[in-house]
């Protein structure tokens, strides 16, 4: 089972992952948890460039850096785990690129589809999208402190991102599971955990 977790800024992905790690440990389910950008050593170097707000990246340069990061992630972590029958849960994956680089930066979706296909990126069996209205998400991010290169974008950028996620979720209802991230944390956790465990049972 290959699962991705998506969400716009401030949706609470990190807290959810922490609680899921504990749940799957308790349930004796073997999972590899990883994160984009930066899941591998090479990816960490790429991540530093991507998040550095003193660097002005062209949208294509940004996209290709993310794809370079993902290629390493897929080759070194995702495929080896899947081929051993170990479940993988990644914090962000291809839908982040459709949302941020596609809707956010204006990279054509056909170009992204072509690149993903060419690079042989596997499609997740399940994608959980934590949805939060843009203003509320950004307020949470601001309360956390210093912001990175993406978090400093204007509000319309994040509105396009949220719309892209919701549109994709509507287009692919069998892959996507949308959770309202304004719900209490333990409820969000329970919804995500039950959805994953159900999917594992039916697989
Ligand atoms: P990160 O600090 O990991 O934050 P988050 O908790 O929001 O995931 O920052 C990663 C940033 O990279 C995030 O702002 C979204 C961006 N990103 C893209 O723009 N496209 C992508 O394909 C991916 C994987 C991430």
mmCIF file with all atom_site columns, C-alpha atoms and ligand atoms in Angstrom:
data_model
loop_
_atom_site.group_PDB
_atom_site.id
_atom_site.type_symbol
_atom_site.label_atom_id
_atom_site.label_alt_id
_atom_site.label_comp_id
_atom_site.label_asym_id
_atom_site.label_entity_id
_atom_site.label_seq_id
_atom_site.pdbx_PDB_ins_code
_atom_site.Cartn_x
_atom_site.Cartn_y
_atom_site.Cartn_z
_atom_site.occupancy
_atom_site.B_iso_or_equiv
_atom_site.pdbx_formal_charge
_atom_site.auth_seq_id
_atom_site.auth_comp_id
_atom_site.auth_asym_id
_atom_site.auth_atom_id
_atom_site.pdbx_PDB_model_num
ATOM   1   C CA  . UNK A 1 1   ? 0.000   0.000  0.000   1.00 0.00 ? 1   UNK A CA  1
ATOM   2   C CA  . UNK A 1 2   ? 1.357   3.379  -1.041  1.00 0.00 ? 2   UNK A CA  1
ATOM   3   C CA  . UNK A 1 3   ? -0.262  6.363  0.698   1.00 0.00 ? 3   UNK A CA  1
ATOM   4   C CA  . UNK A 1 4   ? 0.333   10.092 0.363   1.00 0.00 ? 4   UNK A CA  1
ATOM   5   C CA  . UNK A 1 5   ? -0.707  12.807 2.768   1.00 0.00 ? 5   UNK A CA  1
ATOM   6   C CA  . UNK A 1 6   ? -1.396  16.240 1.331   1.00 0.00 ? 6   UNK A CA  1
ATOM   7   C CA  . UNK A 1 7   ? -2.476  19.580 2.688   1.00 0.00 ? 7   UNK A CA  1
ATOM   8   C CA  . UNK A 1 8   ? -1.967  23.269 2.259   1.00 0.00 ? 8   UNK A CA  1
ATOM   9   C CA  . UNK A 1 9   ? 0.082   25.344 4.670   1.00 0.00 ? 9   UNK A CA  1
ATOM   10  C CA  . UNK A 1 10  ? -0.908  25.015 8.323   1.00 0.00 ? 10  UNK A CA  1
ATOM   11  C CA  . UNK A 1 11  ? -3.246  22.045 7.811   1.00 0.00 ? 11  UNK A CA  1
ATOM   12  C CA  . UNK A 1 12  ? -1.505  19.985 10.521  1.00 0.00 ? 12  UNK A CA  1
ATOM   13  C CA  . UNK A 1 13  ? 0.138   17.205 8.491   1.00 0.00 ? 13  UNK A CA  1
ATOM   14  C CA  . UNK A 1 14  ? 3.128   16.902 10.816  1.00 0.00 ? 14  UNK A CA  1
ATOM   15  C CA  . UNK A 1 15  ? 1.034   16.364 13.955  1.00 0.00 ? 15  UNK A CA  1
ATOM   16  C CA  . UNK A 1 16  ? -1.131  13.842 12.119  1.00 0.00 ? 16  UNK A CA  1
ATOM   17  C CA  . UNK A 1 17  ? 1.912   11.873 10.932  1.00 0.00 ? 17  UNK A CA  1
ATOM   18  C CA  . UNK A 1 18  ? 3.305   11.750 14.472  1.00 0.00 ? 18  UNK A CA  1
ATOM   19  C CA  . UNK A 1 19  ? 0.098   10.273 15.827  1.00 0.00 ? 19  UNK A CA  1
ATOM   20  C CA  . UNK A 1 20  ? -0.198  7.828  12.906  1.00 0.00 ? 20  UNK A CA  1
ATOM   21  C CA  . UNK A 1 21  ? 3.352   6.557  13.497  1.00 0.00 ? 21  UNK A CA  1
ATOM   22  C CA  . UNK A 1 22  ? 2.326   5.712  17.059  1.00 0.00 ? 22  UNK A CA  1
ATOM   23  C CA  . UNK A 1 23  ? -0.962  4.070  15.989  1.00 0.00 ? 23  UNK A CA  1
ATOM   24  C CA  . UNK A 1 24  ? 0.659   1.796  13.416  1.00 0.00 ? 24  UNK A CA  1
ATOM   25  C CA  . UNK A 1 25  ? 3.405   0.844  15.858  1.00 0.00 ? 25  UNK A CA  1
ATOM   26  C CA  . UNK A 1 26  ? 0.710   -0.122 18.385  1.00 0.00 ? 26  UNK A CA  1
ATOM   27  C CA  . UNK A 1 27  ? -1.208  -2.066 15.699  1.00 0.00 ? 27  UNK A CA  1
ATOM   28  C CA  . UNK A 1 28  ? 1.993   -3.842 14.599  1.00 0.00 ? 28  UNK A CA  1
ATOM   29  C CA  . UNK A 1 29  ? 1.724   -2.573 11.029  1.00 0.00 ? 29  UNK A CA  1
ATOM   30  C CA  . UNK A 1 30  ? 5.047   -2.111 9.322   1.00 0.00 ? 30  UNK A CA  1
ATOM   31  C CA  . UNK A 1 31  ? 5.214   1.298  7.613   1.00 0.00 ? 31  UNK A CA  1
ATOM   32  C CA  . UNK A 1 32  ? 7.905   3.454  6.096   1.00 0.00 ? 32  UNK A CA  1
ATOM   33  C CA  . UNK A 1 33  ? 7.183   7.127  6.745   1.00 0.00 ? 33  UNK A CA  1
ATOM   34  C CA  . UNK A 1 34  ? 8.890   9.694  4.554   1.00 0.00 ? 34  UNK A CA  1
ATOM   35  C CA  . UNK A 1 35  ? 8.554   13.297 3.464   1.00 0.00 ? 35  UNK A CA  1
ATOM   36  C CA  . UNK A 1 36  ? 9.056   15.494 0.406   1.00 0.00 ? 36  UNK A CA  1
ATOM   37  C CA  . UNK A 1 37  ? 11.135  17.427 -0.287  1.00 0.00 ? 37  UNK A CA  1
ATOM   38  C CA  . UNK A 1 38  ? 14.144  15.943 1.486   1.00 0.00 ? 38  UNK A CA  1
ATOM   39  C CA  . UNK A 1 39  ? 13.499  12.250 2.164   1.00 0.00 ? 39  UNK A CA  1
ATOM   40  C CA  . UNK A 1 40  ? 16.992  11.228 1.027   1.00 0.00 ? 40  UNK A CA  1
ATOM   41  C CA  . UNK A 1 41  ? 20.444  12.684 1.700   1.00 0.00 ? 41  UNK A CA  1
ATOM   42  C CA  . UNK A 1 42  ? 20.565  14.174 -1.811  1.00 0.00 ? 42  UNK A CA  1
ATOM   43  C CA  . UNK A 1 43  ? 17.005  15.394 -1.316  1.00 0.00 ? 43  UNK A CA  1
ATOM   44  C CA  . UNK A 1 44  ? 18.050  17.257 1.837   1.00 0.00 ? 44  UNK A CA  1
ATOM   45  C CA  . UNK A 1 45  ? 20.504  19.350 -0.190  1.00 0.00 ? 45  UNK A CA  1
ATOM   46  C CA  . UNK A 1 46  ? 17.782  20.035 -2.772  1.00 0.00 ? 46  UNK A CA  1
ATOM   47  C CA  . UNK A 1 47  ? 15.308  20.928 0.022   1.00 0.00 ? 47  UNK A CA  1
ATOM   48  C CA  . UNK A 1 48  ? 17.719  23.551 1.385   1.00 0.00 ? 48  UNK A CA  1
ATOM   49  C CA  . UNK A 1 49  ? 17.723  25.323 -1.991  1.00 0.00 ? 49  UNK A CA  1
ATOM   50  C CA  . UNK A 1 50  ? 13.938  25.039 -2.399  1.00 0.00 ? 50  UNK A CA  1
ATOM   51  C CA  . UNK A 1 51  ? 13.087  26.574 0.981   1.00 0.00 ? 51  UNK A CA  1
ATOM   52  C CA  . UNK A 1 52  ? 15.795  29.265 1.009   1.00 0.00 ? 52  UNK A CA  1
ATOM   53  C CA  . UNK A 1 53  ? 14.009  32.609 0.691   1.00 0.00 ? 53  UNK A CA  1
ATOM   54  C CA  . UNK A 1 54  ? 17.164  34.387 -0.432  1.00 0.00 ? 54  UNK A CA  1
ATOM   55  C CA  . UNK A 1 55  ? 17.088  32.303 -3.654  1.00 0.00 ? 55  UNK A CA  1
ATOM   56  C CA  . UNK A 1 56  ? 14.875  33.446 -6.528  1.00 0.00 ? 56  UNK A CA  1
ATOM   57  C CA  . UNK A 1 57  ? 13.865  30.317 -8.466  1.00 0.00 ? 57  UNK A CA  1
ATOM   58  C CA  . UNK A 1 58  ? 12.287  30.223 -11.897 1.00 0.00 ? 58  UNK A CA  1
ATOM   59  C CA  . UNK A 1 59  ? 9.076   28.069 -11.817 1.00 0.00 ? 59  UNK A CA  1
ATOM   60  C CA  . UNK A 1 60  ? 10.691  25.453 -14.074 1.00 0.00 ? 60  UNK A CA  1
ATOM   61  C CA  . UNK A 1 61  ? 13.884  25.411 -12.002 1.00 0.00 ? 61  UNK A CA  1
ATOM   62  C CA  . UNK A 1 62  ? 11.718  24.890 -8.897  1.00 0.00 ? 62  UNK A CA  1
ATOM   63  C CA  . UNK A 1 63  ? 9.746   22.107 -10.602 1.00 0.00 ? 63  UNK A CA  1
ATOM   64  C CA  . UNK A 1 64  ? 12.837  20.262 -11.798 1.00 0.00 ? 64  UNK A CA  1
ATOM   65  C CA  . UNK A 1 65  ? 14.426  20.462 -8.344  1.00 0.00 ? 65  UNK A CA  1
ATOM   66  C CA  . UNK A 1 66  ? 11.280  18.903 -6.864  1.00 0.00 ? 66  UNK A CA  1
ATOM   67  C CA  . UNK A 1 67  ? 11.340  16.190 -9.525  1.00 0.00 ? 67  UNK A CA  1
ATOM   68  C CA  . UNK A 1 68  ? 15.017  15.505 -8.831  1.00 0.00 ? 68  UNK A CA  1
ATOM   69  C CA  . UNK A 1 69  ? 14.176  15.150 -5.148  1.00 0.00 ? 69  UNK A CA  1
ATOM   70  C CA  . UNK A 1 70  ? 11.249  12.830 -5.976  1.00 0.00 ? 70  UNK A CA  1
ATOM   71  C CA  . UNK A 1 71  ? 13.337  10.666 -8.317  1.00 0.00 ? 71  UNK A CA  1
ATOM   72  C CA  . UNK A 1 72  ? 15.775  9.950  -5.485  1.00 0.00 ? 72  UNK A CA  1
ATOM   73  C CA  . UNK A 1 73  ? 12.876  9.371  -3.073  1.00 0.00 ? 73  UNK A CA  1
ATOM   74  C CA  . UNK A 1 74  ? 11.104  6.932  -5.417  1.00 0.00 ? 74  UNK A CA  1
ATOM   75  C CA  . UNK A 1 75  ? 14.274  5.035  -6.327  1.00 0.00 ? 75  UNK A CA  1
ATOM   76  C CA  . UNK A 1 76  ? 15.844  4.812  -2.867  1.00 0.00 ? 76  UNK A CA  1
ATOM   77  C CA  . UNK A 1 77  ? 12.833  4.600  -0.541  1.00 0.00 ? 77  UNK A CA  1
ATOM   78  C CA  . UNK A 1 78  ? 9.431   4.081  -2.179  1.00 0.00 ? 78  UNK A CA  1
ATOM   79  C CA  . UNK A 1 79  ? 10.136  1.311  -4.713  1.00 0.00 ? 79  UNK A CA  1
ATOM   80  C CA  . UNK A 1 80  ? 12.409  -0.733 -2.396  1.00 0.00 ? 80  UNK A CA  1
ATOM   81  C CA  . UNK A 1 81  ? 9.789   -0.668 0.379   1.00 0.00 ? 81  UNK A CA  1
ATOM   82  C CA  . UNK A 1 82  ? 6.855   -1.488 -1.906  1.00 0.00 ? 82  UNK A CA  1
ATOM   83  C CA  . UNK A 1 83  ? 8.755   -4.344 -3.531  1.00 0.00 ? 83  UNK A CA  1
ATOM   84  C CA  . UNK A 1 84  ? 9.337   -5.853 -0.059  1.00 0.00 ? 84  UNK A CA  1
ATOM   85  C CA  . UNK A 1 85  ? 5.631   -5.524 0.722   1.00 0.00 ? 85  UNK A CA  1
ATOM   86  C CA  . UNK A 1 86  ? 6.164   -2.728 3.269   1.00 0.00 ? 86  UNK A CA  1
ATOM   87  C CA  . UNK A 1 87  ? 3.544   0.034  3.312   1.00 0.00 ? 87  UNK A CA  1
ATOM   88  C CA  . UNK A 1 88  ? 4.741   3.573  2.578   1.00 0.00 ? 88  UNK A CA  1
ATOM   89  C CA  . UNK A 1 89  ? 3.237   6.833  3.804   1.00 0.00 ? 89  UNK A CA  1
ATOM   90  C CA  . UNK A 1 90  ? 4.729   9.982  2.326   1.00 0.00 ? 90  UNK A CA  1
ATOM   91  C CA  . UNK A 1 91  ? 4.125   13.504 3.596   1.00 0.00 ? 91  UNK A CA  1
ATOM   92  C CA  . UNK A 1 92  ? 3.533   15.258 0.197   1.00 0.00 ? 92  UNK A CA  1
ATOM   93  C CA  . UNK A 1 93  ? 3.959   13.758 -3.263  1.00 0.00 ? 93  UNK A CA  1
ATOM   94  C CA  . UNK A 1 94  ? 2.722   14.350 -6.852  1.00 0.00 ? 94  UNK A CA  1
ATOM   95  C CA  . UNK A 1 95  ? -0.457  16.223 -5.864  1.00 0.00 ? 95  UNK A CA  1
ATOM   96  C CA  . UNK A 1 96  ? 1.726   18.861 -4.173  1.00 0.00 ? 96  UNK A CA  1
ATOM   97  C CA  . UNK A 1 97  ? 3.361   19.458 -7.546  1.00 0.00 ? 97  UNK A CA  1
ATOM   98  C CA  . UNK A 1 98  ? 0.011   19.697 -9.358  1.00 0.00 ? 98  UNK A CA  1
ATOM   99  C CA  . UNK A 1 99  ? -1.146  22.165 -6.683  1.00 0.00 ? 99  UNK A CA  1
ATOM   100 C CA  . UNK A 1 100 ? 1.964   24.305 -6.016  1.00 0.00 ? 100 UNK A CA  1
ATOM   101 C CA  . UNK A 1 101 ? 3.806   24.226 -9.361  1.00 0.00 ? 101 UNK A CA  1
ATOM   102 C CA  . UNK A 1 102 ? 0.752   23.580 -11.568 1.00 0.00 ? 102 UNK A CA  1
ATOM   103 C CA  . UNK A 1 103 ? -1.977  25.785 -10.103 1.00 0.00 ? 103 UNK A CA  1
ATOM   104 C CA  . UNK A 1 104 ? 0.368   27.937 -7.999  1.00 0.00 ? 104 UNK A CA  1
ATOM   105 C CA  . UNK A 1 105 ? 3.176   28.704 -10.459 1.00 0.00 ? 105 UNK A CA  1
ATOM   106 C CA  . UNK A 1 106 ? 1.321   28.088 -13.707 1.00 0.00 ? 106 UNK A CA  1
ATOM   107 C CA  . UNK A 1 107 ? 3.196   25.042 -15.051 1.00 0.00 ? 107 UNK A CA  1
ATOM   108 C CA  . UNK A 1 108 ? 0.986   23.268 -17.582 1.00 0.00 ? 108 UNK A CA  1
ATOM   109 C CA  . UNK A 1 109 ? -0.682  20.124 -16.222 1.00 0.00 ? 109 UNK A CA  1
ATOM   110 C CA  . UNK A 1 110 ? 0.034   18.148 -19.417 1.00 0.00 ? 110 UNK A CA  1
ATOM   111 C CA  . UNK A 1 111 ? 3.733   18.909 -18.970 1.00 0.00 ? 111 UNK A CA  1
ATOM   112 C CA  . UNK A 1 112 ? 3.570   17.615 -15.377 1.00 0.00 ? 112 UNK A CA  1
ATOM   113 C CA  . UNK A 1 113 ? 1.682   14.492 -16.467 1.00 0.00 ? 113 UNK A CA  1
ATOM   114 C CA  . UNK A 1 114 ? 4.302   13.840 -19.137 1.00 0.00 ? 114 UNK A CA  1
ATOM   115 C CA  . UNK A 1 115 ? 7.208   14.261 -16.697 1.00 0.00 ? 115 UNK A CA  1
ATOM   116 C CA  . UNK A 1 116 ? 5.627   12.059 -14.010 1.00 0.00 ? 116 UNK A CA  1
ATOM   117 C CA  . UNK A 1 117 ? 5.012   9.325  -16.579 1.00 0.00 ? 117 UNK A CA  1
ATOM   118 C CA  . UNK A 1 118 ? 8.497   9.596  -18.022 1.00 0.00 ? 118 UNK A CA  1
ATOM   119 C CA  . UNK A 1 119 ? 10.013  9.353  -14.547 1.00 0.00 ? 119 UNK A CA  1
ATOM   120 C CA  . UNK A 1 120 ? 7.851   6.339  -13.674 1.00 0.00 ? 120 UNK A CA  1
ATOM   121 C CA  . UNK A 1 121 ? 6.458   7.793  -10.458 1.00 0.00 ? 121 UNK A CA  1
ATOM   122 C CA  . UNK A 1 122 ? 4.000   5.326  -8.926  1.00 0.00 ? 122 UNK A CA  1
ATOM   123 C CA  . UNK A 1 123 ? 0.451   6.601  -8.263  1.00 0.00 ? 123 UNK A CA  1
ATOM   124 C CA  . UNK A 1 124 ? -0.616  6.370  -4.602  1.00 0.00 ? 124 UNK A CA  1
ATOM   125 C CA  . UNK A 1 125 ? -3.337  3.843  -3.698  1.00 0.00 ? 125 UNK A CA  1
ATOM   126 C CA  . UNK A 1 126 ? -4.729  6.400  -1.273  1.00 0.00 ? 126 UNK A CA  1
ATOM   127 C CA  . UNK A 1 127 ? -4.256  10.151 -0.850  1.00 0.00 ? 127 UNK A CA  1
ATOM   128 C CA  . UNK A 1 128 ? -5.451  11.853 2.304   1.00 0.00 ? 128 UNK A CA  1
ATOM   129 C CA  . UNK A 1 129 ? -5.987  15.590 1.875   1.00 0.00 ? 129 UNK A CA  1
ATOM   130 C CA  . UNK A 1 130 ? -6.176  17.736 5.009   1.00 0.00 ? 130 UNK A CA  1
ATOM   131 C CA  . UNK A 1 131 ? -8.267  20.705 3.978   1.00 0.00 ? 131 UNK A CA  1
ATOM   132 C CA  . UNK A 1 132 ? -8.263  24.068 5.728   1.00 0.00 ? 132 UNK A CA  1
ATOM   133 C CA  . UNK A 1 133 ? -9.474  27.506 4.541   1.00 0.00 ? 133 UNK A CA  1
ATOM   134 C CA  . UNK A 1 134 ? -6.441  29.485 3.369   1.00 0.00 ? 134 UNK A CA  1
ATOM   135 C CA  . UNK A 1 135 ? -6.609  32.287 5.955   1.00 0.00 ? 135 UNK A CA  1
ATOM   136 C CA  . UNK A 1 136 ? -6.882  29.874 8.883   1.00 0.00 ? 136 UNK A CA  1
ATOM   137 C CA  . UNK A 1 137 ? -3.946  27.793 7.636   1.00 0.00 ? 137 UNK A CA  1
ATOM   138 C CA  . UNK A 1 138 ? -1.745  30.847 7.141   1.00 0.00 ? 138 UNK A CA  1
ATOM   139 C CA  . UNK A 1 139 ? -2.594  32.165 10.611  1.00 0.00 ? 139 UNK A CA  1
ATOM   140 C CA  . UNK A 1 140 ? -1.390  28.867 12.076  1.00 0.00 ? 140 UNK A CA  1
ATOM   141 C CA  . UNK A 1 141 ? 1.850   29.112 10.050  1.00 0.00 ? 141 UNK A CA  1
ATOM   142 C CA  . UNK A 1 142 ? 2.442   32.708 11.168  1.00 0.00 ? 142 UNK A CA  1
ATOM   143 C CA  . UNK A 1 143 ? 1.977   31.736 14.811  1.00 0.00 ? 143 UNK A CA  1
ATOM   144 C CA  . UNK A 1 144 ? 4.727   29.088 14.345  1.00 0.00 ? 144 UNK A CA  1
ATOM   145 C CA  . UNK A 1 145 ? 7.326   31.748 13.516  1.00 0.00 ? 145 UNK A CA  1
ATOM   146 C CA  . UNK A 1 146 ? 9.711   32.286 10.605  1.00 0.00 ? 146 UNK A CA  1
ATOM   147 C CA  . UNK A 1 147 ? 8.370   31.499 7.149   1.00 0.00 ? 147 UNK A CA  1
ATOM   148 C CA  . UNK A 1 148 ? 10.139  29.718 4.243   1.00 0.00 ? 148 UNK A CA  1
ATOM   149 C CA  . UNK A 1 149 ? 10.216  30.618 0.533   1.00 0.00 ? 149 UNK A CA  1
ATOM   150 C CA  . UNK A 1 150 ? 6.781   29.071 -0.178  1.00 0.00 ? 150 UNK A CA  1
ATOM   151 C CA  . UNK A 1 151 ? 5.064   30.339 2.955   1.00 0.00 ? 151 UNK A CA  1
ATOM   152 C CA  . UNK A 1 152 ? 5.928   33.932 2.008   1.00 0.00 ? 152 UNK A CA  1
ATOM   153 C CA  . UNK A 1 153 ? 3.754   33.846 -1.148  1.00 0.00 ? 153 UNK A CA  1
ATOM   154 C CA  . UNK A 1 154 ? 0.627   35.979 -1.431  1.00 0.00 ? 154 UNK A CA  1
ATOM   155 C CA  . UNK A 1 155 ? -2.808  34.698 -0.470  1.00 0.00 ? 155 UNK A CA  1
ATOM   156 C CA  . UNK A 1 156 ? -4.078  34.136 -4.040  1.00 0.00 ? 156 UNK A CA  1
ATOM   157 C CA  . UNK A 1 157 ? -1.244  31.621 -4.565  1.00 0.00 ? 157 UNK A CA  1
ATOM   158 C CA  . UNK A 1 158 ? -2.591  29.509 -1.678  1.00 0.00 ? 158 UNK A CA  1
ATOM   159 C CA  . UNK A 1 159 ? -6.151  29.895 -2.881  1.00 0.00 ? 159 UNK A CA  1
ATOM   160 C CA  . UNK A 1 160 ? -5.174  28.396 -6.253  1.00 0.00 ? 160 UNK A CA  1
ATOM   161 C CA  . UNK A 1 161 ? -3.421  25.573 -4.372  1.00 0.00 ? 161 UNK A CA  1
ATOM   162 C CA  . UNK A 1 162 ? -6.444  24.719 -2.266  1.00 0.00 ? 162 UNK A CA  1
ATOM   163 C CA  . UNK A 1 163 ? -8.727  24.806 -5.317  1.00 0.00 ? 163 UNK A CA  1
ATOM   164 C CA  . UNK A 1 164 ? -6.387  22.475 -7.179  1.00 0.00 ? 164 UNK A CA  1
ATOM   165 C CA  . UNK A 1 165 ? -6.430  19.918 -4.353  1.00 0.00 ? 165 UNK A CA  1
ATOM   166 C CA  . UNK A 1 166 ? -10.219 20.054 -4.059  1.00 0.00 ? 166 UNK A CA  1
ATOM   167 C CA  . UNK A 1 167 ? -10.607 19.747 -7.823  1.00 0.00 ? 167 UNK A CA  1
ATOM   168 C CA  . UNK A 1 168 ? -8.321  16.701 -7.975  1.00 0.00 ? 168 UNK A CA  1
ATOM   169 C CA  . UNK A 1 169 ? -10.141 15.129 -5.029  1.00 0.00 ? 169 UNK A CA  1
ATOM   170 C CA  . UNK A 1 170 ? -13.404 15.510 -6.932  1.00 0.00 ? 170 UNK A CA  1
ATOM   171 C CA  . UNK A 1 171 ? -11.885 14.099 -10.120 1.00 0.00 ? 171 UNK A CA  1
ATOM   172 C CA  . UNK A 1 172 ? -10.480 11.029 -8.365  1.00 0.00 ? 172 UNK A CA  1
ATOM   173 C CA  . UNK A 1 173 ? -12.858 10.222 -5.493  1.00 0.00 ? 173 UNK A CA  1
ATOM   174 C CA  . UNK A 1 174 ? -11.682 6.597  -5.291  1.00 0.00 ? 174 UNK A CA  1
ATOM   175 C CA  . UNK A 1 175 ? -8.100  7.710  -4.534  1.00 0.00 ? 175 UNK A CA  1
ATOM   176 C CA  . UNK A 1 176 ? -8.740  10.811 -2.398  1.00 0.00 ? 176 UNK A CA  1
ATOM   177 C CA  . UNK A 1 177 ? -10.053 11.046 1.157   1.00 0.00 ? 177 UNK A CA  1
ATOM   178 C CA  . UNK A 1 178 ? -10.654 14.645 2.283   1.00 0.00 ? 178 UNK A CA  1
ATOM   179 C CA  . UNK A 1 179 ? -10.595 15.567 5.976   1.00 0.00 ? 179 UNK A CA  1
ATOM   180 C CA  . UNK A 1 180 ? -11.668 18.932 7.384   1.00 0.00 ? 180 UNK A CA  1
ATOM   181 C CA  . UNK A 1 181 ? -8.510  19.987 9.248   1.00 0.00 ? 181 UNK A CA  1
ATOM   182 C CA  . UNK A 1 182 ? -10.494 22.345 11.512  1.00 0.00 ? 182 UNK A CA  1
ATOM   183 C CA  . UNK A 1 183 ? -11.866 19.336 13.375  1.00 0.00 ? 183 UNK A CA  1
ATOM   184 C CA  . UNK A 1 184 ? -10.234 18.518 16.743  1.00 0.00 ? 184 UNK A CA  1
ATOM   185 C CA  . UNK A 1 185 ? -6.846  16.832 16.342  1.00 0.00 ? 185 UNK A CA  1
ATOM   186 C CA  . UNK A 1 186 ? -7.958  13.477 17.774  1.00 0.00 ? 186 UNK A CA  1
ATOM   187 C CA  . UNK A 1 187 ? -10.921 13.356 15.399  1.00 0.00 ? 187 UNK A CA  1
ATOM   188 C CA  . UNK A 1 188 ? -8.682  14.095 12.400  1.00 0.00 ? 188 UNK A CA  1
ATOM   189 C CA  . UNK A 1 189 ? -6.359  11.339 13.590  1.00 0.00 ? 189 UNK A CA  1
ATOM   190 C CA  . UNK A 1 190 ? -9.190  8.828  13.967  1.00 0.00 ? 190 UNK A CA  1
ATOM   191 C CA  . UNK A 1 191 ? -10.615 9.595  10.505  1.00 0.00 ? 191 UNK A CA  1
ATOM   192 C CA  . UNK A 1 192 ? -7.213  9.180  8.851   1.00 0.00 ? 192 UNK A CA  1
ATOM   193 C CA  . UNK A 1 193 ? -6.285  6.044  10.807  1.00 0.00 ? 193 UNK A CA  1
ATOM   194 C CA  . UNK A 1 194 ? -9.628  4.320  10.132  1.00 0.00 ? 194 UNK A CA  1
ATOM   195 C CA  . UNK A 1 195 ? -9.492  5.201  6.449   1.00 0.00 ? 195 UNK A CA  1
ATOM   196 C CA  . UNK A 1 196 ? -5.980  3.699  6.133   1.00 0.00 ? 196 UNK A CA  1
ATOM   197 C CA  . UNK A 1 197 ? -6.808  0.565  8.149   1.00 0.00 ? 197 UNK A CA  1
ATOM   198 C CA  . UNK A 1 198 ? -9.977  -0.013 6.070   1.00 0.00 ? 198 UNK A CA  1
ATOM   199 C CA  . UNK A 1 199 ? -8.020  0.324  2.864   1.00 0.00 ? 199 UNK A CA  1
ATOM   200 C CA  . UNK A 1 200 ? -5.416  -2.164 4.158   1.00 0.00 ? 200 UNK A CA  1
ATOM   201 C CA  . UNK A 1 201 ? -8.162  -4.634 5.051   1.00 0.00 ? 201 UNK A CA  1
ATOM   202 C CA  . UNK A 1 202 ? -9.788  -4.411 1.622   1.00 0.00 ? 202 UNK A CA  1
ATOM   203 C CA  . UNK A 1 203 ? -6.542  -4.630 -0.300  1.00 0.00 ? 203 UNK A CA  1
HETATM 204 P P1  . LIG B 2 .   ? 7.837   21.819 4.503   1.00 0.00 ? 1   LIG B P1  1
HETATM 205 O O1  . LIG B 2 .   ? 8.678   22.625 5.433   1.00 0.00 ? 1   LIG B O1  1
HETATM 206 O O2  . LIG B 2 .   ? 8.161   20.384 4.341   1.00 0.00 ? 1   LIG B O2  1
HETATM 207 O O3  . LIG B 2 .   ? 6.379   22.107 4.933   1.00 0.00 ? 1   LIG B O3  1
HETATM 208 P P2  . LIG B 2 .   ? 5.003   21.391 4.899   1.00 0.00 ? 1   LIG B P2  1
HETATM 209 O O4  . LIG B 2 .   ? 4.769   21.048 6.334   1.00 0.00 ? 1   LIG B O4  1
HETATM 210 O O5  . LIG B 2 .   ? 4.094   22.449 4.369   1.00 0.00 ? 1   LIG B O5  1
HETATM 211 O O6  . LIG B 2 .   ? 5.040   20.179 4.012   1.00 0.00 ? 1   LIG B O6  1
HETATM 212 O O7  . LIG B 2 .   ? 7.883   22.577 3.100   1.00 0.00 ? 1   LIG B O7  1
HETATM 213 C C1  . LIG B 2 .   ? 7.751   21.958 1.905   1.00 0.00 ? 1   LIG B C1  1
HETATM 214 C C2  . LIG B 2 .   ? 7.283   22.987 0.900   1.00 0.00 ? 1   LIG B C2  1
HETATM 215 O O8  . LIG B 2 .   ? 7.507   22.494 -0.405  1.00 0.00 ? 1   LIG B O8  1
HETATM 216 C C3  . LIG B 2 .   ? 5.798   23.284 1.032   1.00 0.00 ? 1   LIG B C3  1
HETATM 217 O O9  . LIG B 2 .   ? 5.603   24.671 1.135   1.00 0.00 ? 1   LIG B O9  1
HETATM 218 C C4  . LIG B 2 .   ? 5.219   22.812 -0.273  1.00 0.00 ? 1   LIG B C4  1
HETATM 219 C C5  . LIG B 2 .   ? 6.395   22.759 -1.213  1.00 0.00 ? 1   LIG B C5  1
HETATM 220 N N1  . LIG B 2 .   ? 6.274   21.711 -2.255  1.00 0.00 ? 1   LIG B N1  1
HETATM 221 C C6  . LIG B 2 .   ? 5.961   22.096 -3.552  1.00 0.00 ? 1   LIG B C6  1
HETATM 222 O O10 . LIG B 2 .   ? 5.805   23.289 -3.825  1.00 0.00 ? 1   LIG B O10 1
HETATM 223 N N2  . LIG B 2 .   ? 5.826   21.142 -4.516  1.00 0.00 ? 1   LIG B N2  1
HETATM 224 C C7  . LIG B 2 .   ? 6.029   19.815 -4.268  1.00 0.00 ? 1   LIG B C7  1
HETATM 225 O O11 . LIG B 2 .   ? 5.912   18.965 -5.189  1.00 0.00 ? 1   LIG B O11 1
HETATM 226 C C8  . LIG B 2 .   ? 6.368   19.426 -2.917  1.00 0.00 ? 1   LIG B C8  1
HETATM 227 C C9  . LIG B 2 .   ? 6.619   17.980 -2.599  1.00 0.00 ? 1   LIG B C9  1
HETATM 228 C C10 . LIG B 2 .   ? 6.485   20.413 -1.945  1.00 0.00 ? 1   LIG B C10 1
#
